[in-house]
mmCIF file of C-alpha atoms in Angstrom:
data_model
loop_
_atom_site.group_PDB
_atom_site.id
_atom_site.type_symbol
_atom_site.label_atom_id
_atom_site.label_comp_id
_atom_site.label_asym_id
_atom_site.label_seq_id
_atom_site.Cartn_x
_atom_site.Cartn_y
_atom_site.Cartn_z
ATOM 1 C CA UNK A 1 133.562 112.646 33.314
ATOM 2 C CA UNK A 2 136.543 111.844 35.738
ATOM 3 C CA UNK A 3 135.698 111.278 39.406
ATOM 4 C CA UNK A 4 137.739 114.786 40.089
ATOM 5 C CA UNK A 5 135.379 116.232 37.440
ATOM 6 C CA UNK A 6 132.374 114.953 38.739
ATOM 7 C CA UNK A 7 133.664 115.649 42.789
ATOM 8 C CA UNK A 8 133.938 119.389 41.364
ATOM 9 C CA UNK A 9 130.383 119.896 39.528
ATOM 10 C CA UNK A 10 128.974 118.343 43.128
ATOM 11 C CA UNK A 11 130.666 121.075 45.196
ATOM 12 C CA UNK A 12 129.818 123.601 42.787
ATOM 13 C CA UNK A 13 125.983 123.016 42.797
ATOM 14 C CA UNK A 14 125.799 123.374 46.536
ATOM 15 C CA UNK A 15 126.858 126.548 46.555
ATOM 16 C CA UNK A 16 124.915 128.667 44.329
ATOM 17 C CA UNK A 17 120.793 128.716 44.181
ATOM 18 C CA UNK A 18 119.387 125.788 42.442
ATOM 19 C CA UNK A 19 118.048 128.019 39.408
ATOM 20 C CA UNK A 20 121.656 129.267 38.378
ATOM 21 C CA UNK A 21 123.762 127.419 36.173
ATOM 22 C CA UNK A 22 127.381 126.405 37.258
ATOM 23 C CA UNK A 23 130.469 125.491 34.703
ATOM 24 C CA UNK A 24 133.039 124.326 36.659
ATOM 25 C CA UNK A 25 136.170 124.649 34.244
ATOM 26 C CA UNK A 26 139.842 124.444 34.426
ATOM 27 C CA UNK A 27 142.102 127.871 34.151
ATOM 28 C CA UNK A 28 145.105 127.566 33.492
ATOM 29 C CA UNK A 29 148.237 129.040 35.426
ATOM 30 C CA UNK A 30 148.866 132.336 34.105
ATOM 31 C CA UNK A 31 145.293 133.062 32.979
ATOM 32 C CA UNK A 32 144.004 132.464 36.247
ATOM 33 C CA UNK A 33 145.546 135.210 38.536
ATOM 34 C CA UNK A 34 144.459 138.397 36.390
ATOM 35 C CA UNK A 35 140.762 137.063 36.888
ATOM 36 C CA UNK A 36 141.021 136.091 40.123
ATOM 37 C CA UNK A 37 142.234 139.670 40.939
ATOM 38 C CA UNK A 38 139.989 140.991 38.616
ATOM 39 C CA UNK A 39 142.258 142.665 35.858
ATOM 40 C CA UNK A 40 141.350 139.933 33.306
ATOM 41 C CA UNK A 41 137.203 140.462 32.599
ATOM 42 C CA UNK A 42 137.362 137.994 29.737
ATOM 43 C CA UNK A 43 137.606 134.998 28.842
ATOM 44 C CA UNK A 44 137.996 133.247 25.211
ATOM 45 C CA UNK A 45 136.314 129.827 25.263
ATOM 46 C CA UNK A 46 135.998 127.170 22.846
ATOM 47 C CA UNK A 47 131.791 126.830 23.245
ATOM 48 C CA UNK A 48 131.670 123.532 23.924
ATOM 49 C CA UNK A 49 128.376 123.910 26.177
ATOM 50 C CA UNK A 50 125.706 126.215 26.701
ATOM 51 C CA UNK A 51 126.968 129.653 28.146
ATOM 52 C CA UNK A 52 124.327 132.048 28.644
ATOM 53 C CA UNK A 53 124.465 135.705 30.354
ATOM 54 C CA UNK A 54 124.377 135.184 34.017
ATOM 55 C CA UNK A 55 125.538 131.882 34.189
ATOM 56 C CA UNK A 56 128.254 131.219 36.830
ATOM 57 C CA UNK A 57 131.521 129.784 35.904
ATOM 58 C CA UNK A 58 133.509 127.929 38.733
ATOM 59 C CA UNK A 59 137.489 128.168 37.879
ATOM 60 C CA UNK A 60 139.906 125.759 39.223
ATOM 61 C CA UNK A 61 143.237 127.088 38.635
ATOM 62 C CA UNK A 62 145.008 124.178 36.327
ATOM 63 C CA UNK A 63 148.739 123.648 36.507
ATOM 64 C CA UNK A 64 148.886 122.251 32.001
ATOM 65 C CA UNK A 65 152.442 120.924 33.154
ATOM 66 C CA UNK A 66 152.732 119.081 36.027
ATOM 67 C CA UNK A 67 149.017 118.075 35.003
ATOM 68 C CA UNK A 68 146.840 119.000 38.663
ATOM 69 C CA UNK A 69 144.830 121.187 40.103
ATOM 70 C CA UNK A 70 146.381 124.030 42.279
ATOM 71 C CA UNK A 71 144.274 124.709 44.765
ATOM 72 C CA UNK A 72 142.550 127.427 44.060
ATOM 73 C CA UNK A 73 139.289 128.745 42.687
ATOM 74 C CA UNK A 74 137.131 131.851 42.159
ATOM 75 C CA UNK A 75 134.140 132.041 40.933
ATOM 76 C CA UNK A 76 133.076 134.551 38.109
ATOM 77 C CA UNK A 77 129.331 135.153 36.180
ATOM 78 C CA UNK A 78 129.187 135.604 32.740
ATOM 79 C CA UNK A 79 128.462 139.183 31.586
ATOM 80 C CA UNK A 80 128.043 139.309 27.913
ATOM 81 C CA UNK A 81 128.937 136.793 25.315
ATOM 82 C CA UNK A 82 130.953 137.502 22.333
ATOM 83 C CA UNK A 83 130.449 134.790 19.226
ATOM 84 C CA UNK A 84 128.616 133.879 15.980
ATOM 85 C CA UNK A 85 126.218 131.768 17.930
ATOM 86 C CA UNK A 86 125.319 135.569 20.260
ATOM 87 C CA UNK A 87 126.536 138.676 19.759
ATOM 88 C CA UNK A 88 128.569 138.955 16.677
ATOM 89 C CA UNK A 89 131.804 140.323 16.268
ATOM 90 C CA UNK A 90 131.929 143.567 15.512
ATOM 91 C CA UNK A 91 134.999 144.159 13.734
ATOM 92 C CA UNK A 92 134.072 141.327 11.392
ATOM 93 C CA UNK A 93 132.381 138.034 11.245
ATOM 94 C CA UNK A 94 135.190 135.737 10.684
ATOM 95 C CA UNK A 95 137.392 137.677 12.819
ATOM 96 C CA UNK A 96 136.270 135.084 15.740
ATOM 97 C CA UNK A 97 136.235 131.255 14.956
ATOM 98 C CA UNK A 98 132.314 130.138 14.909
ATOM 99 C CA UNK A 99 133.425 127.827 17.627
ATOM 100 C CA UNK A 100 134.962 130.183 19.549
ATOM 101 C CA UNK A 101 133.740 132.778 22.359
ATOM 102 C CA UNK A 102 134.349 135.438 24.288
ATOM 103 C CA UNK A 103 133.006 135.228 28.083
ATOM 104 C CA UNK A 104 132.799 138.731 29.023
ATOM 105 C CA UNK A 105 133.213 138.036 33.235
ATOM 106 C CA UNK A 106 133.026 139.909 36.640
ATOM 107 C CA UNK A 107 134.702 138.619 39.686
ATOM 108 C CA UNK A 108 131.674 137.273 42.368
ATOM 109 C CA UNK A 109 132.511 135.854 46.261
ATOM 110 C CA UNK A 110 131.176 132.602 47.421
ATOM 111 C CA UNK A 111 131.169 131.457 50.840
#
């Protein structure tokens, strides 16, 4: 974990109860905005860590080109969770990659 990485999971914690879990995880410019505002209430994720319902996920808004943080951040809890490891998908069950998932997300405020 970088030192930026490991600065942001430190922030993170102190804000939230100590029985939540916190991601803290980049979003990139583009995707960020619409869930920020709260027109984008999903969020496809490779699962590379244990997302459950309720968790809290702590986006930094991620600039992939000039390679740095923005500035800015939301915070948004995990609603339902779309994948072969949860919920299935409906429609079929290799219609989402078994590494794959989809966050269903609402907007929350922080102090």
């Amino acid at each position: 974990m970088t030192s930026t990485a490991a600065s942001l999971n430190s922030s993170a914690s102190s804000l939230v109860p100590k029985n939540w879990k916190v991601h803290v995880l980049k979003s990139w410019v583009g995707l960020y905005e619409p869930i920020e505002n709260g027109s984008k209430t999903h969020d496809l994720r490779v699962l590379d860590r244990d997302y459950e319902v309720g968790d809290l996920c702590r986006l930094y808004e991620w600039d992939a080109i000039k390679r740095e943080y923005t500035g800015r951040e939301c915070f948004v809890q995990i609603t339902y969770i779309t994948s072969a490891q949860h919920t299935p998908c409906a429609a079929s069950p290799i219609a989402l990659h078994p590494a794959m998932g989809i966050l269903s997300i609402r907007r929350v405020e922080h102090d």
